[in-house]
Amino acid sequence: MGNENIRNFSIIAHIDHGKSTIADRLIEFTAAVDKRQMRDQILDSMDIERERGITVKAQTIRLNYKADDGNSYVLNLIDTPGHVDFTYEVSRSLAACEGALLVVDAAQGVEAQTIANAYMAVDQELDLIPVLNKIDLPSADPDKVKAEIEDIIGIDAADAVLASAKENIGTKEILEAIVKKIPAPVGDVAKPLKAMIVDSWYDSYLGVVVLLRVIDGELKAGDKIQFMSSKAERIVDAVGYFTPKPAKSDVIRAGEVGFMTASIKDIREIDIGDTVTNPRKPTEIPFPGFKKVKPVVFCGMYPVESGDYEDLRDALEKLSLNDSSITYEAESSAALGFGFRIGFLGLLHMEIIQERLEREFDLDLVSTAPTVVYRITKRNGEVIEIDNPAGMPDPTEIDFIEEPVIAATVILPEEYIGGVIQLLISRRGTQRNIKFISKTRAILEYTLPLAEVVMDFYDKLKSVSRGYASFDYEMDGYARGELVKLDILLNKDKVDALSIIVHKDQAFYKGRDLADKLKDVIHRQMFDIAIQAAVGNKILARTTVKAFRKNVTAKCYGGDITRKRKLLEKQKAGKKRMKNVGNVEIPQEAFLAVLKLGDGK
Amino acid sequence: MSGLYVHVPFCKNKCGYCGFYSATDAYDLTERYFDAVLKDLSARKRKKYETLYIGGGTPSSVSPVLLSVFLDRLFSAVGSDFTESTIEANPESLTADFLSVVKDFGFSRLSVGCQSTDESVLKLLGRIHGRNDIFRTAESARRLCPDTALNLDMIFDIPSVENSVQMKTLEDIVSISPEHVSAYSYSFDTEYLKNAEPCCESAFIEVKRSLEAAGYLKYEISNFARKGYESRHNIGYWMLNDYDGLGSAAWSLENYDGGRVLRGKVSDVAAYITDPTAYAETDRTEGVHALAQELVFGLRMLDGVDFSSLKYRYGDMLNIFNERIEKLVSEGMLTWQMEKLKITEKGELLLDSVQEFLWDCLP
């Protein structure tokens, strides 16, 4: 079969616009998956993905489709994650395609991630097929949404496919559009092997699996290959396609997407975006490769039982086999003992990793508030980066501090503009642009410190806009900030894990607010607990959790002994997520109280 | 030391605050119930007990004839030479007939559930006796059973009740001059009054002071007695001595080398009658947990926990508590008196927290 019958495509969309359900319909229609095995969001293989309705890892599937023109086509669907934290995965997936379906909710219209993803696809010179999903909704307004696509993204939406994945409307039309509008891959089987690494992951049966887009040449089991960036050479064990289960085949050729295994033990040997070639006949023009993604959000994770430290290390090691974007480093806290400082691509990524650690590895963890990487220039000229507030040098040693900033895009109905702008200003945002994309909707472009977004920003934005604002961002370098470290003292002992870095002007009210929040979450104990917030030696706020006045069970007779023992056991279990600092029991909520600053009560 | 407890799970009315098991509509089962209790007894290994406690429920509310027949059979099975024998009663059913049973069977203690001497508080608690019933029955108990020591129960810190009302109850109880007083701070064994506002500061210390001033010695968190009148049977519970509990919802405790096991009967009169020898629940505790249990329950007694005895039986296991005990001592919750670890007055008020704090260092 020649390349002319192959189509490589992705689906891009704003979250909840129906990307995964459209993929499900395409799979059903082409019967790649047996009806019996069909379940919702088939490409989302992790429990968390299915529960949260989001795609985290890129997935791929090969569909066989007999088109109206009488020819049979192989359609390779390379699914992409739909969340801003995983933008880098989207760009990798897109690099393996010639075209993409741009799925837009026909009722909601273009949203922030629609734009971000569409621009990424346009940058990579992909052909876009607009698909208006949820056309069955009474509030669907296809003409308005078509106009938005044309105005904002600048592509022709006249032939947009009208679809409803839920009602199975438009599925065939989408498949026909893929065949007709997305170009066949160019590439020459006769040329030396040139294949791009789209993704890789660890499979407990197969070892490291490498997902490849073959540009030129072909790849067979037994071939000797070379990774061009590391120069490492391997012998290919097997090649194949995803259907969506891995199915071995004899060969994968130019234009195709498939997998390879080559006795690779460690995923870190693989650079995503690297070029695979034949060491004896290397390709002349390798791929430029991708920028290595760097974690931007960090938090400390500590086992509740200090004996679980090694288990946490093992779990992190296993997780990083499949997710090379997380970083971890041992750290210790006076309050929390031994744990790890873990780096993530964003807040959602952090939540997912924490959930997986607890669920798949059965660990009880205490996490500290998320933080960003601050760059500190000392008076002696030394520049250091800190990802933990505890690592902040003494203020007298600091010349200036810089923090990461982001370029944020918010799309929202006009009635919420006032509230959202107020929120952005309170988060130290500065406006770059504001424009209307229709009579009733606007785009705000703001520069914001990243630190202000990792702290409870999404929830706030959602409540201010009643869920109608969509948000996307990209990193936009560093900017100087007047920042100070805010410490919390419990009974005069500084609790390092509760320190946060805040803007100087916010220190007072955040200190007071944090002390109050802690008072709410730290429950009464046997002893009075004095809570203080301080910057340096200056106490900004103080409050006290009063001890119980009376806590005594009056009666204890024959049958009460077992009851009491069970109660004691239950209370002990309830404290699993508590950490003892001095004689104060601090619940997990305390470490996250900082996220809820400014909520009022 | 070993005790025998018999649960009489019948009440004329269920009081809202009470967490003990009893039935209000099962009096017609009384006879069969007592038969079942004796069958339950015959399956026990032990044939001799030092103390006896007939509790409830309301033992005084069942037919005195049936009660008397039952006691007769019970005593012929386990003898009658107890160092202490107690029976519980409520004022409304503390009749001359009942008192003659108390006298005939030589009960050394009669425990009367007064709870309050205020009519409106009695109503609030769901009691079916009045203030005067308390004085009247106490007087007849003294007259008809002069050799039987009297215990009166009262409750304080009742949500929504003024402190002065509760202190009046205490005064009334002292005026009756019982040998023993159980003064319980209201606890939420049921949901009853859970959402009512506490009206004032706890009277815990005030109650203690008043009873001590009246010549009572506090020997347990809620129990006061004139010297020599402490309840030996109940002390057995707090020291986790062996006891056999007969009847529905009754628990038994058996110590063995290295641990102890508690076994409980079903909380259902009819089900108990069907199979009186079966246990509904078993709770086994061993090693350091058995030790912790002894420490935690022993602290209820103001005389403290004897560490020389614990050390002898548990050895180095005891060290696990060192750090926390030291902490509690430095905070003034516990104190050492020779080899005995005792709760302080400050600690008494926070006994549950102290127990939790110690329990939490278990593996």
PDB file of C-alpha atoms in Angstrom, chain A residues 525-527 547-566 568-569 571-572 575 580 582-583 585, chain B residues 157 184-185 201-202 222-223 234 237-238 240 243 251 262 281 283 297 300 327 331 349-353 355-357 359-360 362-363:
ATOM      1  CA  GLN A 525      -6.307  19.812  71.523  1.00  0.00           C
ATOM      2  CA  MET A 526      -5.134  19.319  75.063  1.00  0.00           C
ATOM      3  CA  PHE A 527      -2.989  22.406  74.961  1.00  0.00           C
ATOM      4  CA  ALA A 547      -7.448  23.909  74.478  1.00  0.00           C
ATOM      5  CA  PHE A 548     -10.472  21.792  75.291  1.00  0.00           C
ATOM      6  CA  ARG A 549     -12.045  22.811  78.555  1.00  0.00           C
ATOM      7  CA  LYS A 550     -13.419  19.359  79.173  1.00  0.00           C
ATOM      8  CA  ASN A 551     -13.090  16.166  77.225  1.00  0.00           C
ATOM      9  CA  VAL A 552     -13.933  13.229  79.372  1.00  0.00           C
ATOM     10  CA  THR A 553     -16.192  10.231  78.986  1.00  0.00           C
ATOM     11  CA  ALA A 554     -18.244   9.878  82.144  1.00  0.00           C
ATOM     12  CA  LYS A 555     -19.083   6.191  82.026  1.00  0.00           C
ATOM     13  CA  CYS A 556     -16.989   3.171  81.425  1.00  0.00           C
ATOM     14  CA  TYR A 557     -18.346  -0.210  82.383  1.00  0.00           C
ATOM     15  CA  GLY A 558     -18.193  -3.775  81.088  1.00  0.00           C
ATOM     16  CA  GLY A 559     -19.368  -3.261  77.527  1.00  0.00           C
ATOM     17  CA  ASP A 560     -17.667   0.104  77.128  1.00  0.00           C
ATOM     18  CA  ILE A 561     -14.152  -1.285  77.069  1.00  0.00           C
ATOM     19  CA  THR A 562     -14.385  -2.600  73.534  1.00  0.00           C
ATOM     20  CA  ARG A 563     -16.323   0.470  72.434  1.00  0.00           C
ATOM     21  CA  LYS A 564     -13.653   2.745  73.832  1.00  0.00           C
ATOM     22  CA  ARG A 565     -10.845   0.741  72.239  1.00  0.00           C
ATOM     23  CA  LYS A 566     -12.581   0.972  68.872  1.00  0.00           C
ATOM     24  CA  LEU A 568      -9.371   5.127  70.178  1.00  0.00           C
ATOM     25  CA  GLU A 569      -8.424   3.140  67.083  1.00  0.00           C
ATOM     26  CA  GLN A 571      -9.378   8.451  66.315  1.00  0.00           C
ATOM     27  CA  LYS A 572      -5.886   7.214  65.678  1.00  0.00           C
ATOM     28  CA  LYS A 575      -4.989  11.263  62.550  1.00  0.00           C
ATOM     29  CA  ASN A 580       2.974  16.372  64.879  1.00  0.00           C
ATOM     30  CA  GLY A 582       6.042  19.884  68.874  1.00  0.00           C
ATOM     31  CA  ASN A 583       2.852  18.796  70.590  1.00  0.00           C
ATOM     32  CA  GLU A 585      -1.260  17.921  65.580  1.00  0.00           C
TER      33      GLU A 585
ATOM     34  CA  ASP B 157     -23.407  19.387  82.634  1.00  0.00           C
ATOM     35  CA  TYR B 184     -21.686  11.675  85.651  1.00  0.00           C
ATOM     36  CA  SER B 185     -21.052  14.597  83.376  1.00  0.00           C
ATOM     37  CA  GLU B 201     -18.956  26.241  82.172  1.00  0.00           C
ATOM     38  CA  SER B 202     -18.488  22.629  83.166  1.00  0.00           C
ATOM     39  CA  SER B 222     -17.217   9.819  88.016  1.00  0.00           C
ATOM     40  CA  ASN B 223     -17.369   7.932  91.310  1.00  0.00           C
ATOM     41  CA  ASN B 234     -16.747  -1.588  89.044  1.00  0.00           C
ATOM     42  CA  TYR B 237     -13.824  -3.153  85.085  1.00  0.00           C
ATOM     43  CA  TRP B 238     -11.292  -0.345  85.226  1.00  0.00           C
ATOM     44  CA  LEU B 240      -9.571  -5.042  83.433  1.00  0.00           C
ATOM     45  CA  TYR B 243     -15.662 -10.816  84.610  1.00  0.00           C
ATOM     46  CA  TRP B 251     -19.857  -8.402  77.890  1.00  0.00           C
ATOM     47  CA  LEU B 262     -13.785  -9.513  75.415  1.00  0.00           C
ATOM     48  CA  GLU B 281     -18.831 -10.063  69.067  1.00  0.00           C
ATOM     49  CA  ASP B 283     -12.535  -8.448  70.667  1.00  0.00           C
ATOM     50  CA  PHE B 297      -8.469   2.398  81.521  1.00  0.00           C
ATOM     51  CA  ARG B 300      -9.745   6.461  85.212  1.00  0.00           C
ATOM     52  CA  LYS B 327       5.219  15.101  78.030  1.00  0.00           C
ATOM     53  CA  GLU B 331       2.093  19.555  81.008  1.00  0.00           C
ATOM     54  CA  LEU B 349     -11.010  17.116  82.734  1.00  0.00           C
ATOM     55  CA  LEU B 350      -9.152  16.028  79.604  1.00  0.00           C
ATOM     56  CA  LEU B 351      -8.955  12.324  80.259  1.00  0.00           C
ATOM     57  CA  ASP B 352     -10.172  11.404  76.772  1.00  0.00           C
ATOM     58  CA  SER B 353      -7.438  13.529  75.190  1.00  0.00           C
ATOM     59  CA  GLN B 355      -5.956   8.550  76.552  1.00  0.00           C
ATOM     60  CA  GLU B 356      -5.902   9.394  72.858  1.00  0.00           C
ATOM     61  CA  PHE B 357      -2.457  10.914  73.153  1.00  0.00           C
ATOM     62  CA  TRP B 359      -2.965   5.415  72.403  1.00  0.00           C
ATOM     63  CA  ASP B 360      -1.628   7.219  69.352  1.00  0.00           C
ATOM     64  CA  LEU B 362       0.970   2.444  69.485  1.00  0.00           C
ATOM     65  CA  PRO B 363       2.341   0.805  66.358  1.00  0.00           C
TER      66      PRO B 363
END
